[in-house]
Amino acid sequence: MNPSGQVAIVTGGSSGLGEATARALAGKGAKVAILDVAEQRAQKVAAELGGIGLKCDVSSEESAQAAMAEIAGKLGDPRILINCAGIGIAMKTVSKDGAHPLDLYRKVLEVNLIGTFNMIRLFAAHVQNLEPMDGGERGVIVNTASVAAYDGQIGQAAYSASKGGVVGMTLPVARDLARSGIRVCTIAPGIFRTPMLAGLPQEAQDSLGQQVPFPPRLGEPAEYGALACHIVENQMLNGETIRLDGAIRMAPK
């Protein structure tokens, strides 16, 4: 699908991987809607791109439905969905303070896994009714997992489970939506220069980067955005999870 002129939704688009993807899509002529709980930042980035920024909790059915309706009313029918919204915690299953709090585990799954599926289902329900484009295609969905889905480290029980769920549903959802001409892929990034890592001292960032076989550095958000755009543009990519990690395999800690 050529992104030019198409309406693209980017969740978690006010910073990091999402912001880079929103900028990449806008650079290719897409009309971008940025959804984020950080409303002011979402609106600021969207204003720079000529799009719209909306407050949205992806794990809430009501919030996501309202955002979808506003996007359709202000920008038009969306054809592209990039799911970048997510949270992470570092906590062992059992620590000196006791068992992992169940509410925190549930929260990570609600945002990262259920929130991703929530956006997929609402987007697909709308897009399946649109007129097909070249090759019968109606829409494209790109999800964000993590290498933690495969190489979860100590303290990543919740995060790895949530991202493993995103990987696990990629193929069945792609198969579900194939009849409607909607493609589904997932990107599993490694260690990237996101706002969370950018807050670390440069020495610590360099040390993390040196763990990557090649290139021996942190990934740049623009590299994620470039792959997301390529998935949108390459019609044969469907039902696949792509590791974007410089060949890193994470150690236990």
Short mmCIF file of C-alpha atoms in Angstrom, two decimals:
data_model
loop_
_atom_site.label_atom_id
_atom_site.label_comp_id
_atom_site.label_asym_id
_atom_site.label_seq_id
_atom_site.Cartn_x
_atom_site.Cartn_y
_atom_site.Cartn_z
CA MET A 1 0.00 0.00 0.00
CA ASN A 2 1.26 3.43 -0.89
CA PRO A 3 0.93 5.50 2.33
CA SER A 4 0.50 8.74 0.39
CA GLY A 5 -2.95 10.16 0.99
CA GLN A 6 -3.94 7.38 3.38
CA VAL A 7 -5.07 7.87 6.97
CA ALA A 8 -2.69 6.19 9.42
CA ILE A 9 -3.24 5.63 13.14
CA VAL A 10 -0.19 5.39 15.39
CA THR A 11 -0.78 4.44 19.02
CA GLY A 12 1.89 5.55 21.48
CA GLY A 13 2.87 8.03 18.79
CA SER A 14 3.92 10.92 20.99
CA SER A 15 7.45 9.60 21.61
CA GLY A 16 10.00 6.90 20.84
CA LEU A 17 9.22 4.27 18.22
CA GLY A 18 5.70 5.57 17.69
CA GLU A 19 6.76 9.14 17.09
CA ALA A 20 9.45 8.06 14.64
CA THR A 21 6.92 5.97 12.75
CA ALA A 22 4.39 8.79 12.67
CA ARG A 23 7.04 11.09 11.22
CA ALA A 24 8.09 8.48 8.65
CA LEU A 25 4.51 7.95 7.50
CA ALA A 26 3.84 11.68 7.32
CA GLY A 27 7.01 12.03 5.26
CA LYS A 28 5.48 9.62 2.77
CA GLY A 29 2.31 11.67 2.53
CA ALA A 30 0.06 9.90 5.03
CA LYS A 31 -2.46 11.76 7.16
CA VAL A 32 -1.49 10.71 10.67
CA ALA A 33 -3.60 10.39 13.81
CA ILE A 34 -1.51 10.03 16.96
CA LEU A 35 -3.16 8.30 19.90
CA ASP A 36 -1.54 8.49 23.31
CA VAL A 37 -2.35 8.94 26.98
CA ALA A 38 0.05 11.92 26.85
CA GLU A 39 -2.46 14.15 25.10
CA GLN A 40 -0.50 17.40 24.95
CA ARG A 41 2.59 15.73 23.55
CA ALA A 42 0.46 13.84 21.01
CA GLN A 43 -1.13 17.09 19.86
CA LYS A 44 2.24 18.81 19.62
CA VAL A 45 3.76 16.11 17.42
CA ALA A 46 0.60 15.84 15.33
CA ALA A 47 0.57 19.60 14.72
CA GLU A 48 4.10 19.37 13.33
CA LEU A 49 2.94 16.66 10.94
CA GLY A 50 -0.34 18.22 9.89
CA GLY A 51 -2.33 15.46 11.58
CA ILE A 52 -4.37 15.15 14.76
CA GLY A 53 -3.43 14.08 18.29
CA LEU A 54 -5.97 12.42 20.55
CA LYS A 55 -5.94 11.13 24.10
CA CYS A 56 -6.63 7.43 24.09
CA ASP A 57 -6.24 4.53 26.51
CA VAL A 58 -5.84 1.60 24.12
CA SER A 59 -6.92 -0.87 26.81
CA SER A 60 -10.33 0.84 27.11
CA GLU A 61 -13.04 -0.12 24.64
CA GLU A 62 -14.86 3.19 25.10
CA SER A 63 -11.72 5.32 24.72
CA ALA A 64 -10.59 3.47 21.60
CA GLN A 65 -14.04 3.58 19.99
CA ALA A 66 -14.29 7.31 20.58
CA ALA A 67 -10.86 7.86 19.06
CA MET A 68 -11.71 5.78 15.98
CA ALA A 69 -14.90 7.75 15.42
CA GLU A 70 -13.10 11.08 15.76
CA ILE A 71 -10.38 10.01 13.34
CA ALA A 72 -12.92 8.96 10.71
CA GLY A 73 -14.78 12.24 11.15
CA LYS A 74 -11.73 14.52 10.99
CA LEU A 75 -9.28 12.74 8.67
CA GLY A 76 -11.30 10.09 6.86
CA ASP A 77 -11.31 6.31 6.84
CA PRO A 78 -8.07 4.83 8.21
CA ARG A 79 -6.22 2.19 6.20
CA ILE A 80 -3.07 1.88 8.33
CA LEU A 81 -2.71 1.01 12.03
CA ILE A 82 0.64 0.97 13.83
CA ASN A 83 0.41 -0.29 17.42
CA CYS A 84 3.29 1.16 19.46
CA ALA A 85 1.54 1.91 22.76
CA GLY A 86 3.03 -0.08 25.63
CA ILE A 87 4.40 -0.08 29.14
CA GLY A 88 7.04 -2.10 30.96
CA ILE A 89 8.02 -2.96 34.51
CA ALA A 90 10.98 -4.81 35.99
CA MET A 91 9.91 -7.13 38.78
CA LYS A 92 10.76 -10.69 39.71
CA THR A 93 8.11 -13.36 40.17
CA VAL A 94 9.12 -13.52 43.81
CA SER A 95 11.46 -11.03 45.50
CA LYS A 96 12.47 -10.09 49.03
CA ASP A 97 9.25 -8.07 49.18
CA GLY A 98 7.11 -11.09 48.35
CA ALA A 99 5.15 -12.28 45.33
CA HIS A 100 4.84 -10.19 42.17
CA PRO A 101 1.75 -7.95 42.63
CA LEU A 102 -0.99 -9.39 40.46
CA ASP A 103 -2.46 -6.01 39.63
CA LEU A 104 0.83 -4.85 38.09
CA TYR A 105 1.11 -8.04 36.04
CA ARG A 106 -2.46 -7.59 34.85
CA LYS A 107 -1.88 -3.94 33.97
CA VAL A 108 1.05 -4.76 31.67
CA LEU A 109 -1.03 -7.38 29.86
CA GLU A 110 -4.01 -5.02 29.62
CA VAL A 111 -2.01 -2.32 27.88
CA ASN A 112 0.48 -4.29 25.81
CA LEU A 113 -1.58 -7.30 24.75
CA ILE A 114 -5.26 -6.54 25.27
CA GLY A 115 -4.75 -2.93 24.18
CA THR A 116 -3.10 -4.09 20.96
CA PHE A 117 -5.93 -6.52 20.23
CA ASN A 118 -8.52 -3.90 21.13
CA MET A 119 -7.16 -1.53 18.49
CA ILE A 120 -6.81 -4.35 15.94
CA ARG A 121 -10.41 -5.49 16.26
CA LEU A 122 -11.94 -2.01 16.14
CA PHE A 123 -9.76 -0.96 13.20
CA ALA A 124 -10.50 -4.16 11.27
CA ALA A 125 -14.26 -3.95 11.90
CA HIS A 126 -14.22 -0.53 10.22
CA VAL A 127 -11.76 -1.26 7.43
CA GLN A 128 -13.42 -4.48 6.27
CA ASN A 129 -16.29 -2.37 4.90
CA LEU A 130 -14.08 -0.09 2.80
CA GLU A 131 -13.63 -0.49 -0.95
CA PRO A 132 -10.66 -2.72 -1.79
CA MET A 133 -7.55 -1.17 -3.30
CA ASP A 134 -4.96 -2.70 -5.65
CA GLY A 135 -4.74 -6.45 -5.24
CA GLY A 136 -7.84 -6.50 -3.02
CA GLU A 137 -6.04 -4.86 -0.11
CA ARG A 138 -8.08 -2.83 2.36
CA GLY A 139 -5.72 -2.19 5.26
CA VAL A 140 -2.43 -2.91 7.03
CA ILE A 141 -1.70 -3.46 10.73
CA VAL A 142 1.78 -3.38 12.28
CA ASN A 143 2.16 -4.41 15.93
CA THR A 144 5.08 -3.94 18.30
CA ALA A 145 6.43 -6.89 20.28
CA SER A 146 9.99 -7.15 21.62
CA VAL A 147 12.92 -9.53 21.65
CA ALA A 148 11.77 -10.08 25.24
CA ALA A 149 9.04 -12.26 23.71
CA TYR A 150 11.82 -14.76 22.95
CA ASP A 151 14.69 -13.84 25.30
CA GLY A 152 12.92 -12.60 28.42
CA GLN A 153 15.32 -11.51 31.13
CA ILE A 154 15.12 -11.71 34.90
CA GLY A 155 12.32 -9.41 36.05
CA GLN A 156 10.49 -9.47 32.71
CA ALA A 157 7.80 -12.05 33.44
CA ALA A 158 4.94 -9.61 32.79
CA TYR A 159 6.55 -7.75 29.90
CA SER A 160 7.70 -10.92 28.12
CA ALA A 161 4.30 -12.55 28.53
CA SER A 162 2.57 -9.53 27.04
CA LYS A 163 4.93 -9.30 24.07
CA GLY A 164 4.89 -13.06 23.57
CA GLY A 165 1.13 -12.77 23.31
CA VAL A 166 1.46 -10.17 20.56
CA VAL A 167 3.80 -12.49 18.64
CA GLY A 168 1.48 -15.45 19.21
CA MET A 169 -1.63 -13.74 17.85
CA THR A 170 0.03 -12.29 14.75
CA LEU A 171 -0.49 -15.28 12.47
CA PRO A 172 -4.02 -16.22 13.58
CA VAL A 173 -5.20 -12.62 13.33
CA ALA A 174 -3.61 -12.34 9.88
CA ARG A 175 -5.48 -15.47 8.88
CA ASP A 176 -8.71 -14.13 10.38
CA LEU A 177 -8.44 -10.90 8.40
CA ALA A 178 -7.11 -12.30 5.13
CA ARG A 179 -10.60 -12.59 3.66
CA SER A 180 -11.07 -8.87 4.30
CA GLY A 181 -7.80 -7.93 2.60
CA ILE A 182 -6.17 -6.71 5.82
CA ARG A 183 -2.52 -7.65 6.40
CA VAL A 184 -1.01 -8.07 9.89
CA CYS A 185 2.68 -8.08 10.83
CA THR A 186 4.66 -7.54 14.03
CA ILE A 187 8.06 -6.00 14.67
CA ALA A 188 10.10 -7.30 17.62
CA PRO A 189 12.72 -4.60 18.33
CA GLY A 190 15.84 -5.14 20.38
CA ILE A 191 17.54 -2.41 22.40
CA PHE A 192 16.47 0.95 20.99
CA ARG A 193 17.18 4.55 21.90
CA THR A 194 13.75 5.24 23.37
CA PRO A 195 13.01 7.88 26.03
CA MET A 196 13.45 5.26 28.75
CA LEU A 197 17.00 4.40 27.66
CA ALA A 198 17.84 7.97 26.71
CA GLY A 199 17.59 8.86 30.39
CA LEU A 200 20.54 6.61 31.21
CA PRO A 201 24.10 7.98 31.37
CA GLN A 202 25.90 7.85 28.03
CA GLU A 203 28.32 5.27 29.43
CA ALA A 204 25.41 2.97 30.25
CA GLN A 205 23.89 3.47 26.78
CA ASP A 206 27.21 2.67 25.13
CA SER A 207 27.56 -0.46 27.27
CA LEU A 208 24.12 -1.69 26.22
CA GLY A 209 24.90 -0.95 22.59
CA GLN A 210 28.08 -2.99 22.73
CA GLN A 211 25.98 -6.08 23.51
CA VAL A 212 24.58 -5.96 19.97
CA PRO A 213 26.65 -8.12 17.57
CA PHE A 214 26.27 -5.72 14.63
CA PRO A 215 25.87 -2.85 14.45
CA PRO A 216 27.26 -2.54 18.02
CA ARG A 217 24.98 0.28 19.13
CA LEU A 218 21.44 1.06 20.22
CA GLY A 219 18.81 0.96 17.52
CA GLU A 220 17.45 4.29 16.33
CA PRO A 221 13.67 4.83 16.38
CA ALA A 222 13.86 5.96 12.75
CA GLU A 223 15.04 2.43 11.85
CA TYR A 224 11.88 1.02 13.37
CA GLY A 225 9.83 3.59 11.49
CA ALA A 226 11.53 2.65 8.23
CA LEU A 227 10.65 -1.03 8.70
CA ALA A 228 7.05 -0.20 9.62
CA CYS A 229 6.74 1.82 6.41
CA HIS A 230 8.24 -1.01 4.37
CA ILE A 231 5.70 -3.46 5.79
CA VAL A 232 2.93 -1.06 4.77
CA GLU A 233 4.35 -0.81 1.25
CA ASN A 234 5.21 -4.50 0.69
CA GLN A 235 1.99 -6.40 0.06
CA MET A 236 3.58 -9.85 0.41
CA LEU A 237 4.51 -9.24 4.06
CA ASN A 238 1.74 -10.79 6.13
CA GLY A 239 1.43 -12.92 9.26
CA GLU A 240 5.11 -12.46 10.12
CA THR A 241 7.04 -11.24 13.15
CA ILE A 242 10.34 -9.59 12.23
CA ARG A 243 13.14 -9.24 14.78
CA LEU A 244 14.84 -5.86 14.44
CA ASP A 245 17.73 -6.34 16.80
CA GLY A 246 21.20 -6.46 15.20
CA ALA A 247 21.32 -10.23 15.95
CA ILE A 248 21.25 -9.76 19.74
CA ARG A 249 20.12 -12.60 21.98
CA MET A 250 19.50 -11.33 25.47
CA ALA A 251 21.33 -12.82 28.45
CA PRO A 252 19.40 -13.71 31.62
CA LYS A 253 20.27 -10.29 33.08
#
